Short mmCIF file of C-alpha atoms in Angstrom, two decimals:
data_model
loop_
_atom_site.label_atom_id
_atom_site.label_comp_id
_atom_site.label_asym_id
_atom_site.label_seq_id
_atom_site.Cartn_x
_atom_site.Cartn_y
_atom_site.Cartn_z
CA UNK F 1 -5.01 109.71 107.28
CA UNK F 2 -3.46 106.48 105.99
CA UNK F 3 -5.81 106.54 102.72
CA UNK F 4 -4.08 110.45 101.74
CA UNK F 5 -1.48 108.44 99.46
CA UNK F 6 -3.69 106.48 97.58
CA UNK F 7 -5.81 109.19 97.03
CA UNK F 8 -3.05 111.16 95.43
CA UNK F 9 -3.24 111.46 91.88
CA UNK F 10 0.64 110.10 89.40
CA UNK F 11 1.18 113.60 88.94
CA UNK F 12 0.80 114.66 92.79
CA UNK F 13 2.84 111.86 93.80
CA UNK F 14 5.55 112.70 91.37
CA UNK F 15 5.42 116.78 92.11
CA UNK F 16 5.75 115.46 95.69
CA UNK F 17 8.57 113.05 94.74
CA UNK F 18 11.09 115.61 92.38
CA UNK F 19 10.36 118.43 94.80
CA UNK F 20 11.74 116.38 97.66
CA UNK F 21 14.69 115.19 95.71
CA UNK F 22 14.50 111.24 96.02
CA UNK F 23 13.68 110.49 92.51
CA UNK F 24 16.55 108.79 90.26
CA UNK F 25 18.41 110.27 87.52
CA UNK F 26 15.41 109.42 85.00
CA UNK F 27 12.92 110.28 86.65
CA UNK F 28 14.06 113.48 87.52
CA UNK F 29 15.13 114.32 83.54
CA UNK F 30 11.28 113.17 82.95
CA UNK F 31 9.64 115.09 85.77
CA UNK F 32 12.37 118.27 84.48
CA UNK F 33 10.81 117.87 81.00
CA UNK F 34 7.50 118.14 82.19
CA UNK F 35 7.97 121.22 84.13
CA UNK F 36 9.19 123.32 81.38
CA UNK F 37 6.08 122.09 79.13
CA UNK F 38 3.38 121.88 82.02
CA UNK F 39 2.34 124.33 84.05
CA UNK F 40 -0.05 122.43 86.18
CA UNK F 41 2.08 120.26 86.99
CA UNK F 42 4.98 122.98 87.90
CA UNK F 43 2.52 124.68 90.02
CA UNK F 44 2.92 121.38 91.98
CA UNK F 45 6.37 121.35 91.93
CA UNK F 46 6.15 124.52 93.14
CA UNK F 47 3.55 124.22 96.23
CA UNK F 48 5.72 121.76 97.90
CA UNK F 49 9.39 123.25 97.04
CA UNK F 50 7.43 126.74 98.68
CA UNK F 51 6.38 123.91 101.86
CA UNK F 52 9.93 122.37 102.26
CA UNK F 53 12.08 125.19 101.60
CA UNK F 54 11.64 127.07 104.85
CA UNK F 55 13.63 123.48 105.95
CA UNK F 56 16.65 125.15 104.34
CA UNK F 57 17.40 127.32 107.44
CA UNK F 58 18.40 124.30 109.46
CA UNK F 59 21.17 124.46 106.95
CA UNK F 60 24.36 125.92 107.89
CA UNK F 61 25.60 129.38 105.83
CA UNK F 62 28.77 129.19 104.48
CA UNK F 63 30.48 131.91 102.85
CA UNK F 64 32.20 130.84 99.77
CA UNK F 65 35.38 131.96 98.54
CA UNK F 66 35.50 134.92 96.82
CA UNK F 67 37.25 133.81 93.66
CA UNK F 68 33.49 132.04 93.27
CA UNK F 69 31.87 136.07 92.81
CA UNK F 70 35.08 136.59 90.17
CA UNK F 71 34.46 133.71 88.01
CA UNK F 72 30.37 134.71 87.91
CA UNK F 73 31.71 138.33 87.59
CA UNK F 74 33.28 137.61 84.06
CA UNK F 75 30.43 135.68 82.78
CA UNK F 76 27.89 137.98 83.32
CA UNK F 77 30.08 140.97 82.42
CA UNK F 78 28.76 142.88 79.06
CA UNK F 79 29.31 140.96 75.81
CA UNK F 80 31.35 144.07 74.61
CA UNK F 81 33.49 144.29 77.43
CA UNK F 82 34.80 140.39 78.16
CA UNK F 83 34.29 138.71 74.50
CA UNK F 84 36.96 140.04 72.50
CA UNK F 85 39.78 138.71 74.97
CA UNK F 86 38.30 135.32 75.15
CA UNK F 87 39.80 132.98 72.79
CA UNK F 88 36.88 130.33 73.58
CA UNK F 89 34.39 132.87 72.01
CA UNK F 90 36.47 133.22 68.87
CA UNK F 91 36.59 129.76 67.98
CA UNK F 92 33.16 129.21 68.75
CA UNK F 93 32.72 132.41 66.45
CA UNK F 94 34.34 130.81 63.57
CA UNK F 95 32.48 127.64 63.38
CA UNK F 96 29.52 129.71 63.91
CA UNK F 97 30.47 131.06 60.20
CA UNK F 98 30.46 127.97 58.95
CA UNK F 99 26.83 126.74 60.32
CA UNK F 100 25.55 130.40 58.90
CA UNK F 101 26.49 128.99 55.21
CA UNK F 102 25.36 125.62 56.05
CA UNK F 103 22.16 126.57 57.44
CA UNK F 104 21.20 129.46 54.83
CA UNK F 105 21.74 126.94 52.29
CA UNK F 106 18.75 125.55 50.93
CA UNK F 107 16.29 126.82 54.18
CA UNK F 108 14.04 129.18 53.15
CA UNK F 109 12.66 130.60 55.92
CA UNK F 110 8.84 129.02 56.85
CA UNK F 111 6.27 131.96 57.66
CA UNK F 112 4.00 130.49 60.02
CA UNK F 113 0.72 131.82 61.37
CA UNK F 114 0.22 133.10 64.98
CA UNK F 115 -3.68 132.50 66.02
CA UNK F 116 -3.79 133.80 69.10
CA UNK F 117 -2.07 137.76 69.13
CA UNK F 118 -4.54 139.11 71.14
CA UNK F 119 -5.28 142.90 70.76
CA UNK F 120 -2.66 144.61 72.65
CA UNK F 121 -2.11 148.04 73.57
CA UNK F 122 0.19 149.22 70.18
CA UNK F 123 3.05 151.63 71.25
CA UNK F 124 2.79 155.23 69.51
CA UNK F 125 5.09 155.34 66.23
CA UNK F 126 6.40 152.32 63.86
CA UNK F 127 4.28 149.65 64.77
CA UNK F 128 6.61 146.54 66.22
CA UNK F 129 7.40 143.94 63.34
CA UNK F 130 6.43 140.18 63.66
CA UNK F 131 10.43 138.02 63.42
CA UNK F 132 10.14 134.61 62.05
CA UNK F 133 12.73 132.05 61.58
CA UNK F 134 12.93 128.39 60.42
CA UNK F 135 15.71 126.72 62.16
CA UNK F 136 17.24 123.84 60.84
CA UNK F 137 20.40 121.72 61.33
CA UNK F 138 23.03 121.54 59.07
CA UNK F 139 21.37 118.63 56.61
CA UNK F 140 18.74 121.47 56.00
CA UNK F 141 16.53 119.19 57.99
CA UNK F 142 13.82 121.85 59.77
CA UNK F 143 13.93 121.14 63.63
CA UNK F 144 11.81 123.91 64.94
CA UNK F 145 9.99 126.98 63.65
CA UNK F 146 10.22 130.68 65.88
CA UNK F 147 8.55 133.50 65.97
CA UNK F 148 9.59 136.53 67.59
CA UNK F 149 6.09 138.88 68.74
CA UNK F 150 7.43 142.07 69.97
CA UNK F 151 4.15 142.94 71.00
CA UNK F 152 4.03 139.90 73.66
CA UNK F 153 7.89 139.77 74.26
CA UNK F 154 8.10 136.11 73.23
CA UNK F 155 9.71 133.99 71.06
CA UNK F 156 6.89 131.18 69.95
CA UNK F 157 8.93 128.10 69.30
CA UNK F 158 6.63 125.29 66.88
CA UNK F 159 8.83 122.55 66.69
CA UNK F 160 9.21 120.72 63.43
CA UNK F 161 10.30 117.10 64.82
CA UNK F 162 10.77 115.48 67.67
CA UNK F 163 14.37 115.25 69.96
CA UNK F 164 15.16 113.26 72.44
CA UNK F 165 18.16 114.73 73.96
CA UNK F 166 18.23 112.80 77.23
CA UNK F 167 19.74 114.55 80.11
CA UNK F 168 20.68 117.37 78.45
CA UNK F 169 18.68 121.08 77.36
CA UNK F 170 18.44 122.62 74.04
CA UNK F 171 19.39 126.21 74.49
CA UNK F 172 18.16 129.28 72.44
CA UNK F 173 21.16 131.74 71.35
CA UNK F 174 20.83 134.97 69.44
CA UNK F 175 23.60 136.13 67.13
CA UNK F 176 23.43 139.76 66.03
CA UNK F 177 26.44 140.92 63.13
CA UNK F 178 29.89 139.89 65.02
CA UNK F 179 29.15 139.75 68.61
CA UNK F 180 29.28 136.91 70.71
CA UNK F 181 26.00 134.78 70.84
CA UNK F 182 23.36 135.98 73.40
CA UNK F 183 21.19 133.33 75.12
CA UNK F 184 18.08 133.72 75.15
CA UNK F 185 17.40 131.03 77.67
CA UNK F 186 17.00 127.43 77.57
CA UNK F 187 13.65 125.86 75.52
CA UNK F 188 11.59 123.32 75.51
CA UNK F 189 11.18 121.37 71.65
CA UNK F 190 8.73 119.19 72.92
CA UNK F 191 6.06 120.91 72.14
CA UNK F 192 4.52 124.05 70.97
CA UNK F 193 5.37 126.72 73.78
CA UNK F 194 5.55 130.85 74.08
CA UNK F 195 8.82 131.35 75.66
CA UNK F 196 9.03 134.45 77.01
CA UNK F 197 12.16 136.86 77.27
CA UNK F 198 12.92 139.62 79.10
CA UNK F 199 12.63 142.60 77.84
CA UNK F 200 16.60 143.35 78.12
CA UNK F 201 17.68 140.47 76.09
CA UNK F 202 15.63 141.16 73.32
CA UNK F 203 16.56 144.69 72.83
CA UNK F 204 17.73 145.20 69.32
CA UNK F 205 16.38 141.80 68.04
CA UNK F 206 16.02 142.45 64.19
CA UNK F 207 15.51 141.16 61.17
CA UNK F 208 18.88 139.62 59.68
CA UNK F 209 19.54 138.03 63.22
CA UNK F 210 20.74 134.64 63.69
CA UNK F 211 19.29 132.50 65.64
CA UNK F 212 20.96 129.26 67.04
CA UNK F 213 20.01 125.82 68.96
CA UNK F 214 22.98 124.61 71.05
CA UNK F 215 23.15 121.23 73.46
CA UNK F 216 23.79 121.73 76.75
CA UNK F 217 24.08 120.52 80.12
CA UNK F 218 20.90 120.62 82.10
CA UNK F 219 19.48 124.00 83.03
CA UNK F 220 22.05 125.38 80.26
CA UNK F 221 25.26 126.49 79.48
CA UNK F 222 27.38 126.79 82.68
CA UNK F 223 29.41 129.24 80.99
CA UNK F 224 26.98 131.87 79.61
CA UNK F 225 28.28 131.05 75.88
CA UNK F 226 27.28 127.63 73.89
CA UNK F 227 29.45 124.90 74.75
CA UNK F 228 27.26 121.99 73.13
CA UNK F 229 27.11 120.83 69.43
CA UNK F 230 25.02 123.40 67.80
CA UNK F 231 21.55 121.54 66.31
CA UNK F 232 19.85 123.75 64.57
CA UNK F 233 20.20 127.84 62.87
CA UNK F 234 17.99 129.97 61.35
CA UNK F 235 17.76 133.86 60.31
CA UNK F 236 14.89 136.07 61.96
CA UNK F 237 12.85 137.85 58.52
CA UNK F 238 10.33 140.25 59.08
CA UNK F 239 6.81 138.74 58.09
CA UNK R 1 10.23 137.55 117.93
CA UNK R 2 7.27 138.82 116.86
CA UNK R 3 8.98 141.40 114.80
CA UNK R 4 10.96 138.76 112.60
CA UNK R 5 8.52 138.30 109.99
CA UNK R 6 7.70 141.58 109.30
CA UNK R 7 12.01 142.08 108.71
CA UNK R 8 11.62 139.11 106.87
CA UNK R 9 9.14 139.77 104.18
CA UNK R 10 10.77 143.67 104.05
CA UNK R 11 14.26 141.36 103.53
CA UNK R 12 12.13 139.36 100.49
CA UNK R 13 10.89 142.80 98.53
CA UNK R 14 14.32 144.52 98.45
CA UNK R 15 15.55 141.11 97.04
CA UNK R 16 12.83 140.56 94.54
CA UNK R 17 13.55 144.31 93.80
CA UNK R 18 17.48 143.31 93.71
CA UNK R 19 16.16 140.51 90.87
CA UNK R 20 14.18 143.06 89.04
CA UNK R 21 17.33 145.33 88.38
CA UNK R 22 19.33 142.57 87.77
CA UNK R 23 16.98 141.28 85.02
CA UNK R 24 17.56 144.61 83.53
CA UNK R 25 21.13 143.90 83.49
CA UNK R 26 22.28 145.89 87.04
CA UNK R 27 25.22 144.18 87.78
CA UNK R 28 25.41 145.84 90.99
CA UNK R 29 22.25 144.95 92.45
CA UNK R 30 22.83 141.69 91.23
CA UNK R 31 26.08 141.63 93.08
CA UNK R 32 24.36 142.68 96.26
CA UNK R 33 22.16 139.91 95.66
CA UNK R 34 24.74 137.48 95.74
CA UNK R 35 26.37 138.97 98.77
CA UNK R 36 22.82 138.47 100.62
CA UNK R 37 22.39 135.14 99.40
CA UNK R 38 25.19 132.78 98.22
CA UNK R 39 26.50 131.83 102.12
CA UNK R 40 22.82 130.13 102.20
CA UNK R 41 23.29 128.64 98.78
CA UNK R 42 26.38 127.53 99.23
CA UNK R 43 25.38 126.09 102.39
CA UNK R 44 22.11 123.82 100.62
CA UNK R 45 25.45 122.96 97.88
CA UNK R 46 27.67 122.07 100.15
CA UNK R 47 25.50 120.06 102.26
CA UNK R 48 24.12 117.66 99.05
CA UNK R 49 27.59 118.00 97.42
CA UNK R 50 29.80 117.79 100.21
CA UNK R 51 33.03 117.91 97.81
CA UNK R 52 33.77 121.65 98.30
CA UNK R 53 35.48 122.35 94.50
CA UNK R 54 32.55 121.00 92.81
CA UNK R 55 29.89 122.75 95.19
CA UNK R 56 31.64 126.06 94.43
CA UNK R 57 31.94 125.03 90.36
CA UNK R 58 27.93 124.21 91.03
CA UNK R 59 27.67 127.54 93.25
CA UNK R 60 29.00 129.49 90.19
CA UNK R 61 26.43 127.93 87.73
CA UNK R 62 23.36 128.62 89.99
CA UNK R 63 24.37 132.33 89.89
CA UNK R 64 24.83 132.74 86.64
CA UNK R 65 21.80 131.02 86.15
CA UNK R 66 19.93 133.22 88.60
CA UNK R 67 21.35 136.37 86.63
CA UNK R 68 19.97 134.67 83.29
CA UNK R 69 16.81 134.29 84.59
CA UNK R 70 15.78 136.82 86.72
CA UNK R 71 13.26 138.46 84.47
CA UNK R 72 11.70 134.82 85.33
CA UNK R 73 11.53 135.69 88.56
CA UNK R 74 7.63 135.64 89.90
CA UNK R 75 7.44 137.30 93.23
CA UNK R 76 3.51 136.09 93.04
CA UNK R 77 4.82 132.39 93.14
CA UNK R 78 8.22 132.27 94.95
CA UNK R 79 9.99 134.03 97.67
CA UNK R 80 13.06 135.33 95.81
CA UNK R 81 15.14 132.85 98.44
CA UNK R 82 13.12 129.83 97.41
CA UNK R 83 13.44 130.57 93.91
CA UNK R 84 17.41 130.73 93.97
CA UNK R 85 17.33 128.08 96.96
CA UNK R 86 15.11 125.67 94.91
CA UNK R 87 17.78 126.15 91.21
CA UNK R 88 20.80 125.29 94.35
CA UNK R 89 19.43 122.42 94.98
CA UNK R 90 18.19 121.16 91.98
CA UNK R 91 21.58 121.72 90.45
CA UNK R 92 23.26 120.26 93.23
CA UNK R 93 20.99 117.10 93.15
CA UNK R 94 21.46 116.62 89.03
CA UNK R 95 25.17 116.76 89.40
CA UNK R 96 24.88 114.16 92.29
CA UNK R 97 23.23 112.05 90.04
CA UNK R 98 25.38 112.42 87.33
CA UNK R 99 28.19 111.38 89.49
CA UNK R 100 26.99 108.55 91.11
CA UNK R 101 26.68 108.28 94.83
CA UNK R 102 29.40 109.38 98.04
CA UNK R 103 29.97 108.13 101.60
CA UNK R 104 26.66 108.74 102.78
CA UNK R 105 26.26 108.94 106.98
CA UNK R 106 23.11 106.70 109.05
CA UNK R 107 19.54 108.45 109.24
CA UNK R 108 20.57 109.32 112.56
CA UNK R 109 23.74 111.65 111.29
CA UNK R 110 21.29 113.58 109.19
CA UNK R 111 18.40 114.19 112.00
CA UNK R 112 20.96 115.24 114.21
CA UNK R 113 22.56 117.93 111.68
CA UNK R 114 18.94 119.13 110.92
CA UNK R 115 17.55 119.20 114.20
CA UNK R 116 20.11 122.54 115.05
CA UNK R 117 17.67 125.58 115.52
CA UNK R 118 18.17 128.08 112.62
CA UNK R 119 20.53 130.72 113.09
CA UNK R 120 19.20 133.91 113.50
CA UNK R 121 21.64 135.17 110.39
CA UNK R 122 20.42 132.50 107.83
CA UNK R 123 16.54 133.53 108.51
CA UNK R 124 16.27 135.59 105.61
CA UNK R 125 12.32 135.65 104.55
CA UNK R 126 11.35 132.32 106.05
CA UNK R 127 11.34 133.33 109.64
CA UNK R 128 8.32 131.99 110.93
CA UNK R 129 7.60 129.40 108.24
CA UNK R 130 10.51 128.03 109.64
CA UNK R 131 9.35 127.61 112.84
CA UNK R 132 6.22 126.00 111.61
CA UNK R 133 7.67 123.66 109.31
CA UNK R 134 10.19 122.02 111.71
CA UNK R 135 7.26 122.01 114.07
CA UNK R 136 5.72 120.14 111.49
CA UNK R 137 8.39 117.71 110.64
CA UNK R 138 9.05 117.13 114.40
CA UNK R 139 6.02 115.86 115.31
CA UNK R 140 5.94 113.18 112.31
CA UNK R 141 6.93 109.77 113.30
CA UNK R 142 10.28 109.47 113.99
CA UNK R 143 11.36 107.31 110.94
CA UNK R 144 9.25 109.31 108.53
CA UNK R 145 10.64 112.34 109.83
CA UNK R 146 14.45 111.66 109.16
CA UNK R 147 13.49 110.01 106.10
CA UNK R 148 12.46 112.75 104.60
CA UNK R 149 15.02 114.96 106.22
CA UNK R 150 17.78 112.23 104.12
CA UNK R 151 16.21 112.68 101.17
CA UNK R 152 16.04 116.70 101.41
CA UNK R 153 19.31 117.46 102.57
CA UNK R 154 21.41 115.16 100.74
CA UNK R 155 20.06 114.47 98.25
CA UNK R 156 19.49 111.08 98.08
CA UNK R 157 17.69 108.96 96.44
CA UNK R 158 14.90 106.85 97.31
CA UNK R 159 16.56 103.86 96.19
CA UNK R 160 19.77 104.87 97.59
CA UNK R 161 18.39 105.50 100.71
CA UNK R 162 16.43 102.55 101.21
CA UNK R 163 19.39 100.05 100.77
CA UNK R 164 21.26 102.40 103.09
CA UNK R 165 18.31 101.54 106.05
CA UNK R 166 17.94 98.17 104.85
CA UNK R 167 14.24 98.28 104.23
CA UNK R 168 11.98 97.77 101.14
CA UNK R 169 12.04 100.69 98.89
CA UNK R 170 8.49 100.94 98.81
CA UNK R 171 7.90 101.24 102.58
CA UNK R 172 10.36 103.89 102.21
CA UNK R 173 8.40 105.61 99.70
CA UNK R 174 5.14 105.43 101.78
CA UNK R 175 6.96 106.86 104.74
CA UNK R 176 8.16 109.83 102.89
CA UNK R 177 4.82 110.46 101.22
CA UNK R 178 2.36 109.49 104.48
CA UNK R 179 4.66 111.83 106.10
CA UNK R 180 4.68 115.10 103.92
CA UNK R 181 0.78 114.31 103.22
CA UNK R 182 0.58 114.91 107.07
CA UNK R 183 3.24 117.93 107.32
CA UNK R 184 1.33 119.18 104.20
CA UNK R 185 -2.18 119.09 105.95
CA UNK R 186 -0.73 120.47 109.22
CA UNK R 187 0.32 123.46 107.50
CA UNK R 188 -2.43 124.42 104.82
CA UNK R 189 -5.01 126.07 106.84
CA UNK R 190 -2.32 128.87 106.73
CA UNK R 191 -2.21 129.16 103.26
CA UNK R 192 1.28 127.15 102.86
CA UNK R 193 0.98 125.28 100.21
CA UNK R 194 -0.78 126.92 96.98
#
């Protein structure tokens, strides 16, 4: 029994390790990294957090307060309904302007290849149109190139340069005409990566579309809209 | 009791279901979701957190986070109370860390909070995994045991709990790890750990 440990592979010992929670604010933004860009190593993760979590009925229930449901209530509430009153989407909405004219600038947007669309069953009618979309921060600089595949409901993110934004995640938004950014989850620029959406966030995604890079805390915006410095925008053209 | 886990895994498809909706943008299923599950969230929160404004500012996030990413959800890979259980705690844990430490009680505090039985009402699909698993941590060595229960519950760190007990952070480490390697091996035959 005593010879399990050494026995255990870096990667074992550190699934074991951010599962249980003792790591140290580094190590956890390191082992975080790697779970969004690894999926052996999440599968891990996972096997002990699925182990230890049965440990969390020991914990008491408490019921929070209900002004806790209220404030997720509003943030979750349709884009239509909630964005117009809140003044924090406005602003945001006006520098958002400005990054469109700073972004469109001199970025032409890159077409890049997808190898691997496998054949998949094609819907009867208009067949669905490939999106692409060079994002690139407001020195014109490209940071990352997308492509939207309808056909596999991802966005295929091919980054351009590397980032190191510490203990922080880069967050995908979606800006259609004038409504409120939509996120479309938080990314991983590390490396090449299908990142897929659900189906009901990419309804409507179309050519013309903006798409944005915020900052935000880790995990992503607490607030449902971008409240980091935005990195990076680009406009979805059909290939 | 031998009824439980059948209730149980019944209680885990209508929440996965609950998650489905929600990922198609059913608020009220998603509220119903929340009703079933935030006392236990708040709970795991509360517990790493302790300060009860910032667990419910952390509470908030987690939901909002579960409503973003519940077309994520993998019923194949996660119970649908692990998932949201396991985005509690890791939230709780990186905002710990990003505010430094708290009044922290002895070893022996925390394996006298964890050692209450679970309460019928917070048994929502883990039943009899329960059971098992705190069979399994019980009959580690003592000091491994609450070791591990420290660094689970609130969220410490290895470091941090190491100068706490006064002992070498690397016989800490090997205690933690000799004891889930053991916990781990007691438990696989039943298919616990993928």
């Amino acid at each position: 029994m005593s010879d399990d440990i050494d026995m255990m592979t870096p990667d074992e010992q550190l699934a074991m390790d951010f599962a249980l929670g003792g790591l140290d604010r580094a190590a956890r933004r390191a082992a975080d990294a790697r779970l969004r860009s690894d999926p052996a190593f999440r599968a891990l993760v996972e096997g002990w957090q699925g182990m230890l979590s049965p440990l969390d009925d020991a914990t008491p229930a408490v019921a929070p307060p209900a002004d806790v449901w209220s404030a997720i209530a509003v943030e979750i509430a349709p884009v239509r309904a909630a964005a117009p009153a809140k003044p924090a989407a406005a602003s945001w909405w006006n520098s958002l302007a400005l990054w469109r004219g700073l972004a469109f600038a001199g970025t032409a947007a890159a077409v890049i290849a997808i190898a691997q669309i496998g054949p998949a069953p094609v819907a009867p009618g208009a067949p669905p149109q490939m999106l692409v979309a060079s994002l690139a921060g407001s020195d014109g600089k490209p940071l990352l190139a997308a492509a939207y595949d309808p056909l596999r409901g991802a966005v295929v993110l091919t980054p351009a340069t590397q980032r190191d934004d510490g203990d922080k995640s880069p967050e995908l938004w979606v800006i259609e005409g004038n409504k409120p950014p939509r996120s479309l989850g938080v990314i991983d620029i590390h490396g090449p990566n299908a990142h897929v959406i659900s189906a009901q966030r990419l309804q409507g995604l179309s050519a013309g579309a903006v798409l944005a890079i915020s900052i935000e805390p880790l995990g992503g915006s607490p607030t449902g809209q971008p409240t980091g410095p935005v990195v990076a925008t680009g406009k979805l053209s059909a290939v | 009791m031998t009824a439980l886990p059948r209730t149980a895994s019944a209680g885990a498809a209508e929440l996965a279901a609950m998650l489905a909706r929600a990922a198609d943008g059913d608020q009220a299923a998603f509220r119903e979701f929340y009703d079933r599950t935030s006392a236990k969230l708040f709970g795991i929160i509360l517990r790493i957190l302790v300060e009860r404004g910032e667990a419910e500012d952390v509470l908030q996030e987690v939901y909002v986070t579960v409503w973003r990413k519940a077309a994520e959800f993998d019923p194949a890979r996660a119970s649908p109370v692990t998932w949201a259980s396991t985005i509690a705690r890791n939230r709780a844990i990186d905002r710990f860390r990003a505010r430094g430490s708290r009044p922290t009680a002895p070893i022996e505090a925390a394996s006298d909070v964890a050692d209450a039985a679970p309460t019928a009402d917070v048994l929502i699909d883990t039943g009899r995994d329960a059971a098992r698993v705190h069979a399994a941590l019980t009959a580690l060595e003592p000091r491994h045991a609450a070791a591990i229960r420290s660094c689970y519950f609130e969220g410490l760190t290895y470091e941090a709990l190491a100068e706490r007990e006064n002992i070498p952070v690397g016989t800490l480490k090997s205690w933690v790890r000799r004891g889930l390697m053991r916990m781990k091996a007691g438990l696989t035959p039943a298919g616990g750990v993928a």
